[in-house]
XYZ file of C-alpha atoms in Angstrom:
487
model
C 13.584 19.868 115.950
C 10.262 18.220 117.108
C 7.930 20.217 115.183
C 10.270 19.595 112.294
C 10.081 16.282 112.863
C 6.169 15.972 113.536
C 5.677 17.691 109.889
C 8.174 14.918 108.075
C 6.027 12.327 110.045
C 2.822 13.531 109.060
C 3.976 14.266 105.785
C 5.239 10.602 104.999
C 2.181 9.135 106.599
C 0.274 11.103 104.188
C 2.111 9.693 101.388
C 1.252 6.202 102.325
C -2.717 6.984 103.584
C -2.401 8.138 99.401
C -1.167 4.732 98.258
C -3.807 3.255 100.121
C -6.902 5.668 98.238
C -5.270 4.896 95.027
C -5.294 1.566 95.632
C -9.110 1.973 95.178
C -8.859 3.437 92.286
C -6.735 1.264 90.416
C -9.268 -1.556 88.888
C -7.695 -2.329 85.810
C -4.717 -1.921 84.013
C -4.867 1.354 82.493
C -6.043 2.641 85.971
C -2.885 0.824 87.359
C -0.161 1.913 84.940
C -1.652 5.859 83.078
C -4.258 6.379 85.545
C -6.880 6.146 83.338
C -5.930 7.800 81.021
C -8.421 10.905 82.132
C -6.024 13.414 83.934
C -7.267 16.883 83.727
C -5.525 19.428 83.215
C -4.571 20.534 86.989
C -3.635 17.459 88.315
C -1.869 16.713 84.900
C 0.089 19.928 84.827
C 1.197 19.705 88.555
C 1.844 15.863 88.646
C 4.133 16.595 85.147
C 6.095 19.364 87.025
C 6.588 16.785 90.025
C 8.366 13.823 88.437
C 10.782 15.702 86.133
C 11.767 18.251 88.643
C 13.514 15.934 91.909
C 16.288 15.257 94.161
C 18.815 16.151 91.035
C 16.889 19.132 90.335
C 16.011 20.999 93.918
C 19.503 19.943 96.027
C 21.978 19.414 92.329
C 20.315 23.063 91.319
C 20.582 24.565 94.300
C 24.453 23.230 94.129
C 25.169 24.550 91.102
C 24.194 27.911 92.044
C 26.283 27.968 95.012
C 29.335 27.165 92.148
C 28.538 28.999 89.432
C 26.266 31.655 90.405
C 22.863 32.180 88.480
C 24.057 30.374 85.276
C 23.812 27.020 87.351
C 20.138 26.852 86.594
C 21.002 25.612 82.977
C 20.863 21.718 83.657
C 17.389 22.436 85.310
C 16.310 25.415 82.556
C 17.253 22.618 79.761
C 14.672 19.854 81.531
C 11.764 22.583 80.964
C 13.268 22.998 77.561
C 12.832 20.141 76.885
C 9.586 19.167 78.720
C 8.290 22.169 76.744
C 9.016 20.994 73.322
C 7.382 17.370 74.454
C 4.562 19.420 75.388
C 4.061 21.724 72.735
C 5.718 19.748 69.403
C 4.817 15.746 70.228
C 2.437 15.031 73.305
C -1.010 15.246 71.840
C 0.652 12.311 69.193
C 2.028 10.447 71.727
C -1.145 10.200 73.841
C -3.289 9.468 70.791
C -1.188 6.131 70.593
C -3.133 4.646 73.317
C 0.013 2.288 74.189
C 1.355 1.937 77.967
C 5.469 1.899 76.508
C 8.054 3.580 74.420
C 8.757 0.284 73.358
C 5.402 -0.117 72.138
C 5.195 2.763 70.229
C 8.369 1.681 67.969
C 6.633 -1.519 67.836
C 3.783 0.211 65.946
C 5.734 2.050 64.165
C 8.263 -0.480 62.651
C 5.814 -3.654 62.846
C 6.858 -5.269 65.812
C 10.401 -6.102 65.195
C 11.954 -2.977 67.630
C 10.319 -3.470 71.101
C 12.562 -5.903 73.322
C 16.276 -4.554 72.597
C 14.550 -1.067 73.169
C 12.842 -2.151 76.205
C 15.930 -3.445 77.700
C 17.664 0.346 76.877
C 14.730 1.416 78.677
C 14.529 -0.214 81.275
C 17.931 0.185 82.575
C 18.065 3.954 82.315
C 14.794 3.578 84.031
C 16.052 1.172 87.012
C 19.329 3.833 87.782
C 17.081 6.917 87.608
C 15.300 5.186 90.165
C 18.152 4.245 91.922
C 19.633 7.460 92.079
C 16.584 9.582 93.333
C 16.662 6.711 95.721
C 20.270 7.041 97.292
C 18.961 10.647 97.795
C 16.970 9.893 100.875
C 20.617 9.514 102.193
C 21.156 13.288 102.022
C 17.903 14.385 103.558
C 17.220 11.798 106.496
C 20.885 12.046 107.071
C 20.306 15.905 108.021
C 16.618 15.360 109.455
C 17.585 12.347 111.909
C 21.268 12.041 111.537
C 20.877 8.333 110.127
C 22.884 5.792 108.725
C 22.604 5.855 104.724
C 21.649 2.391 104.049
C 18.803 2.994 107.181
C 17.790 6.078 105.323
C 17.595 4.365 102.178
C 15.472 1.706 102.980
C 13.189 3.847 105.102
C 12.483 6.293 102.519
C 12.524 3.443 99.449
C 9.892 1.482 101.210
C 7.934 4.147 101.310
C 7.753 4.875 97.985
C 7.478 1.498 97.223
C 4.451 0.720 99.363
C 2.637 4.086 98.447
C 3.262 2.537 94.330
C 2.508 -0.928 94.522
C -0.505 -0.515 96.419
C -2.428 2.040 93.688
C 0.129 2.173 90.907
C -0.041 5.003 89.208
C -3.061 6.766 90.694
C -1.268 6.631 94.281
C 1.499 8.032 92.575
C -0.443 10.658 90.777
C -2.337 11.795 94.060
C 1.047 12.034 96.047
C 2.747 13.706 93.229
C 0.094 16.287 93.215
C 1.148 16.756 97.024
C 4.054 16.843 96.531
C 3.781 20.389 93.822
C 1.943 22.084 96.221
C 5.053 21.264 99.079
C 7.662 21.731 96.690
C 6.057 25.232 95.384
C 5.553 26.279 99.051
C 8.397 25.180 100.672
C 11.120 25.940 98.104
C 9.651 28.948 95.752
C 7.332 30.860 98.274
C 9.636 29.811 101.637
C 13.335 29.241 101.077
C 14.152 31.379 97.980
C 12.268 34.696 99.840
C 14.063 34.004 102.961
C 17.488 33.436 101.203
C 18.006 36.220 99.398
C 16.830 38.741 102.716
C 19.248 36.213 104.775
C 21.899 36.869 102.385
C 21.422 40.854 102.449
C 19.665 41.288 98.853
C 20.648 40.937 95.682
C 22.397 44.124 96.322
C 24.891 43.098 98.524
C 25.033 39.000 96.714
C 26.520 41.672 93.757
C 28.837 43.146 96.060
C 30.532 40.130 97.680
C 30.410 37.530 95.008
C 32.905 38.039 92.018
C 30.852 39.155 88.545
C 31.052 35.828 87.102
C 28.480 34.591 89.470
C 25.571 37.215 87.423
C 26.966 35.938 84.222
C 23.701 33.585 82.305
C 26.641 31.677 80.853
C 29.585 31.425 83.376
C 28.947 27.844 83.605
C 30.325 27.493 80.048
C 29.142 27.011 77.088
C 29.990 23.314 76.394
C 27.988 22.237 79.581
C 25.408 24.415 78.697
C 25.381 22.546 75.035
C 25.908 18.737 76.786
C 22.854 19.856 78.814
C 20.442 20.055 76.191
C 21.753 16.702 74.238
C 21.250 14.799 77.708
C 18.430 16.900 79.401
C 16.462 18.184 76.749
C 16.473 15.630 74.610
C 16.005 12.852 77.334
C 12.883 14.845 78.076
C 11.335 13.939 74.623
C 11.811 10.186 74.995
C 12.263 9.264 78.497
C 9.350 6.314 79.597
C 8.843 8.027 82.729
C 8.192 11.175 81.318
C 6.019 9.386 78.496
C 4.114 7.494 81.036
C 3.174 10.699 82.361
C 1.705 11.514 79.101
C -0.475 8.693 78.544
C -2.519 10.127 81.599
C -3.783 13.123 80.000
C -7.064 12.859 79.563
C -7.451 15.002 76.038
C -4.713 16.403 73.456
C -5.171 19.521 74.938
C -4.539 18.287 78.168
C -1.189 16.996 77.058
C -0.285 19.934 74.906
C -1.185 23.022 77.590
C -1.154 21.292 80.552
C 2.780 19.891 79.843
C 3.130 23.719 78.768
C 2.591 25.157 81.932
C 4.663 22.354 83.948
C 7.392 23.000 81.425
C 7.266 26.728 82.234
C 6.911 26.040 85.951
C 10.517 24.382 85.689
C 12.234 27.370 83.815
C 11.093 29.483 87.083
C 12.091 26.223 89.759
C 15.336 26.680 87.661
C 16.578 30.041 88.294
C 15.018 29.725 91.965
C 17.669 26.702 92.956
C 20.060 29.189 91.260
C 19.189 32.132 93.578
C 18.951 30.128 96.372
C 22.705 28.735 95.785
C 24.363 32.163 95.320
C 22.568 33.518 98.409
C 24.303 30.267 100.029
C 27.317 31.280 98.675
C 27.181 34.645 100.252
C 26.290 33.111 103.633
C 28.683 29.868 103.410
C 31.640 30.640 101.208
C 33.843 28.160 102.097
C 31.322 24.556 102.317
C 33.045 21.363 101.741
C 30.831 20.352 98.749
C 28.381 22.197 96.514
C 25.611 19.598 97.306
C 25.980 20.896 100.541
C 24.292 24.242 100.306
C 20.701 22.742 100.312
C 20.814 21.272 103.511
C 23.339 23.746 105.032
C 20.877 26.859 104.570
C 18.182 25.168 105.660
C 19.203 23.963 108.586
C 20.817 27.212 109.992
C 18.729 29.665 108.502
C 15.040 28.823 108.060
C 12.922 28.727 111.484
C 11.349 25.817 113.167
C 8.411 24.491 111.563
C 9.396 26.082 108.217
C 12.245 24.359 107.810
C 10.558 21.038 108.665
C 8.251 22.217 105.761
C 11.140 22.892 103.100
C 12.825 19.512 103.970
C 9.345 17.676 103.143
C 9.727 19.917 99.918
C 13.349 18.303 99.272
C 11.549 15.033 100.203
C 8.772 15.227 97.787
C 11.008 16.372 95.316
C 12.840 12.925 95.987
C 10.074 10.974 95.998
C 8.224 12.634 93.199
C 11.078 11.070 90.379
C 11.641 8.131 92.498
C 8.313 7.074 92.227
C 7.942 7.467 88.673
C 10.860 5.994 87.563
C 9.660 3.204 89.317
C 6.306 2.485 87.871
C 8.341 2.797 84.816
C 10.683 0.427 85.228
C 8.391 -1.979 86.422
C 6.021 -1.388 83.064
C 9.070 -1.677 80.741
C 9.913 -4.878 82.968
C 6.806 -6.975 82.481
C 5.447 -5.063 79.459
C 8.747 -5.267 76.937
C 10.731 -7.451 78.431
C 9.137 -10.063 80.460
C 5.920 -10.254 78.247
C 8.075 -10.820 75.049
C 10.664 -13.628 76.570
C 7.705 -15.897 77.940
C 5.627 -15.664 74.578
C 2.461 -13.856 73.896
C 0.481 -12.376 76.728
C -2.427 -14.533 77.052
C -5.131 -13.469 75.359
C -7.694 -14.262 78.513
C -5.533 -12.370 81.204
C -8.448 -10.753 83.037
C -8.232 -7.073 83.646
C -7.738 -8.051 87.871
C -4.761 -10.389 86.837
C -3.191 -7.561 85.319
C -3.385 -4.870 87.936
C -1.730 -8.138 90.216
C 0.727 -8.470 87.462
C 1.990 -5.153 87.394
C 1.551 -4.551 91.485
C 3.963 -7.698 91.554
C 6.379 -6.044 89.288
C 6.478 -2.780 90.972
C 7.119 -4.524 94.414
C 10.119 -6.671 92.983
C 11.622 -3.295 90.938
C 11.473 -1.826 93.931
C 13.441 -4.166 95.990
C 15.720 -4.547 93.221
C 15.962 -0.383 93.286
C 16.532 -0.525 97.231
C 19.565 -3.276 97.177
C 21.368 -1.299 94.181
C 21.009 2.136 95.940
C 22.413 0.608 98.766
C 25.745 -1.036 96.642
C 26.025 2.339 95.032
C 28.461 4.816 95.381
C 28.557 7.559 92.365
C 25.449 8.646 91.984
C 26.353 11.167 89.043
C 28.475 8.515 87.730
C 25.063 5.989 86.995
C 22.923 8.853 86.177
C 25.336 9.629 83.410
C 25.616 6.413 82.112
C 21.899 6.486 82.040
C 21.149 9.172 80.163
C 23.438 8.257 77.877
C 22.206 4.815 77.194
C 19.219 6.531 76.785
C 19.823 9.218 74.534
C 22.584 7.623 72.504
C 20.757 4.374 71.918
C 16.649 5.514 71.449
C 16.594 8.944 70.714
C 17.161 8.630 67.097
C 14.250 5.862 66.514
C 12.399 7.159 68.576
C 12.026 10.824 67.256
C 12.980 9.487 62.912
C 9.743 7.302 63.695
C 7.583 10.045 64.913
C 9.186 13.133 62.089
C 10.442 10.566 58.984
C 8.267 7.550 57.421
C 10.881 6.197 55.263
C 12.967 5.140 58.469
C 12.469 1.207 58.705
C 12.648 -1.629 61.532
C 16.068 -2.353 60.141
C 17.160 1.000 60.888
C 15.912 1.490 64.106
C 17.337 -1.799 65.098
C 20.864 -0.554 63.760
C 20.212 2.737 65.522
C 19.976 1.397 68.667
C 22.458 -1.373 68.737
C 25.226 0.971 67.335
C 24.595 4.357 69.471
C 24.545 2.064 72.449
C 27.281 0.013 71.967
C 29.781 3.343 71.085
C 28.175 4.999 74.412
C 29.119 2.167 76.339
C 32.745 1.675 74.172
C 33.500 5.719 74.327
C 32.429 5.548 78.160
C 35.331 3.032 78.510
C 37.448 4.983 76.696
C 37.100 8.896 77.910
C 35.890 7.829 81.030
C 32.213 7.833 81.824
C 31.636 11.398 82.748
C 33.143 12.925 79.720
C 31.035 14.449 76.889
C 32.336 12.444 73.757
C 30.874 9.538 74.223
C 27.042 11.242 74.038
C 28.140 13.317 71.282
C 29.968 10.422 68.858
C 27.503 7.696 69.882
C 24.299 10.159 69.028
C 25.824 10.502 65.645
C 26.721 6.950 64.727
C 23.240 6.353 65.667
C 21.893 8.890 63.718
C 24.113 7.449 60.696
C 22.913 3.920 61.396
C 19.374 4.928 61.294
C 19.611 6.722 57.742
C 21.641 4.193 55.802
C 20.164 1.310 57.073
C 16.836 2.897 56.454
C 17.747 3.997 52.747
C 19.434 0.450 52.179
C 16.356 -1.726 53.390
C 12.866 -2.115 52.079
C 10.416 0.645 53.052
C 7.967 0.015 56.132
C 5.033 -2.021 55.266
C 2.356 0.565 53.486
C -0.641 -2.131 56.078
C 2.200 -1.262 59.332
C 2.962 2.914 58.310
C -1.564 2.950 57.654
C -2.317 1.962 60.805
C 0.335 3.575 62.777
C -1.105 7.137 60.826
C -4.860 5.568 62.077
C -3.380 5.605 66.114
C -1.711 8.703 65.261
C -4.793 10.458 64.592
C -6.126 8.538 67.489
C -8.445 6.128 65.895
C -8.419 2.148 66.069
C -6.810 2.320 70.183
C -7.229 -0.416 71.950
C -8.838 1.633 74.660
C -12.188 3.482 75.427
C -11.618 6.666 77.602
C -13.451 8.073 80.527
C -13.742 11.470 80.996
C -10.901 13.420 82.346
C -10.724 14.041 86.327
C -10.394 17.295 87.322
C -8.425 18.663 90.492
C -12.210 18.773 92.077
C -12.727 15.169 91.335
């Protein structure tokens, strides 16, 4: 295992000589939190594909495969879904906002009135997606080094929160572009090759594996359906994601390059998929289905290469961990912290703010570390965040972008009523069942339109400047030009 371990090493020292070049980058705020907003359309595309496709994505995919065969790529296949229809139907809006939060963007929208009990929505499903891709470290030092989880943990969340602090979201950008290339290498052009020859061809997977394995919708068609209200749709409105669009340096940039990440995850999708059935062939009988990842690796893949494939799994960690992060710390100090001490003061220079948000990002992070540590169910508090997320904000969210007559009042009803019956239906089906998304996503929708119809309409001043950022005039901002993968 020493070459193995000599390419984790140098990989993760990599990681943190990255934090330390960003950290030169990152001069003001919007170098700090959106990278300048001047991403080209390279870097943008392969940073996009990083942060939605991680720990979840490359060992939960590769999982479902080994259970259900090829139809376990849904849950991933429904993230480029719905990373495609931010790309193609909403981004080039979204960026011309200028703004550095979700939160902010209802605030435009509505006047001002929406921002803090949205932030708080926020920033918890942003805080357990962090935690989650955190606990993952678990998994892959635990097979790497054969270390205790809460060791593992802390190694691999200090790195991540070192490598963000120090350059904020250009570190992050720079490792995340790293982190594609490993990922794309290590599980696309490496492990999915080698599994399917390993497992005798597709051929002989056919022979030994009953049919419903090579059935697209053997997983079911209610999963499939739950999938897109929590995947795709928590794609259009999630801040990490969003964050990730206020880098692009142009509409187009936002439009094609989230195109071609979004179609980059329909073929990472049915990869994980492959590579679980030709575990399935190899290892019928493994304890657990998150199992297969780590099991093929480590018995099949030769030295060196598999050292390479377990940084993949490792970037793919650290790639959504990362982001989450500088998201929750944003939504922390921007919507939340910002708002409860009064008005940010008006002579903050830029330097105070890039301190501000470092500070933020280093206390998240501990905060992230010590909850991954307490935590047990990790699928448990990724479901609850989703939906928080998509039963409480997805309605405002997407009726302020698609319907001008919807009001502060409504949005404000929206989101207190879908999350309160998420949380209440949790308690009362239990927190993995599907009701409680389904019934709380339509009491928020019915919140939003009645209170909306019953209250006065948005301020004609609030809805004209809102349609002035929309067409990306009167932002707060001047942009540089984009950087370019050569820059």
């Amino acid at each position: 295992m020493a070459v193995d371990y000599t390419v984790i090493v140098v990989y993760l020292a990599g990681m943190l000589a990255m934090g330390w070049w960003g950290m030169r980058r990152a001069r003001s705020k919007s170098d700090f939190l959106v990278a300048g907003r001047r991403l080209g359309p390279v870097m943008y595309s392969g940073t996009m594909a990083a942060i939605v496709l991680g720990g979840a994505s490359t060992i939960g995919g590769v999982g479902l495969g080994y259970q259900y065969g090829l139809s376990g790529a849904w849950m991933v296949f429904t993230i480029g879904l719905g990373l495609l229809a931010l790309s193609v139907f909403f981004s080039a809006r979204i960026a011309r906002l200028k703004v550095y939060t979700v939160s902010e963007m209802l605030d435009l929208r509505y006047g001002g009135r929406a921002g803090v009990i949205s932030g708080v929505v926020m920033w918890a499903y942003t805080l357990m997606l962090a935690v989650t891709s955190t606990i993952a470290y678990a998994t892959i030092f635990d097979v790497l080094f054969d270390m205790n989880r809460t060791v593992a943990i802390v190694l691999g969340g200090s790195i991540v929160v070192a490598y963000s602090t120090l350059g904020g979201m250009w570190s992050i950008t720079l490792t995340d572009m790293v982190q594609f290339v490993v990922k794309t290498i290590g599980v696309l052009l490496l492990l999915l090759p080698i599994a399917v020859v390993k497992a005798g061809g597709f051929s002989e997977m056919k022979a030994k594996l009953p049919t419903g394995y090579f059935d697209p919708l053997g997983i079911g068609g209610e999963t499939i359906f739950t999938y897109v209200l929590i995947y795709t749709f928590g794609m259009l409105i999630g801040q990490d994601i969003w964050q990730r669009v206020f880098t692009a340096g142009s509409d187009r940039t936002a439009k094609w390059g989230g195109t071609v990440a979004g179609t980059y995850c329909l073929v990472y999708a049915l990869a994980g998929a492959v590579i679980g059935t030709a575990a399935k062939v190899l290892y019928p009988n493994l304890g657990s289905a998150d199992d297969a990842f780590a099991t093929i690796v480590k018995d099949e893949l030769p030295v060196g290469v598999r050292g390479l494939v377990l940084a993949a799994a490792l970037a793919a960690v650290m790639s959504t961990s990362s982001g989450a992060l500088i998201a929750c710390a944003t939504v922390a100090n921007n919507d939340i912290w910002s708002k409860l001490r009064g008005a940010v003061r008006r002579d903050a220079v830029e330097h105070d703010e890039v301190r501000g948000n470092r500070a933020f990002i280093l206390v998240m992070g501990v905060a992230v570390i010590v909850t991954a540590i307490a935590l047990n169910n990790v699928v448990e508090a990724l479901t609850v965040a989703y939906n928080l997320l998509v039963g409480g904000l997805l309605v405002p969210i997407l009726g302020g972008l698609l319907w001008k007559r919807g009001t502060a009042q409504g949005a404000l009803a929206s989101v207190a009523v879908g999350g309160l019956a998420v949380v209440g239906l949790m308690a009362a089906y239990g927190i993995l069942a599907n009701e409680p998304v389904y019934y709380g996503l339509l009491l928020s929708l019915a919140a939003y339109v009645t209170v909306s119809l019953a209250t006065p309409a948005t301020d004609a001043a609030v809805l004209a400047a809102w349609r002035e950022r929309l067409a990306g005039r009167g932002a707060p901002e001047l942009v540089s030009e984009p950087v370019t993968a050569h820059q």
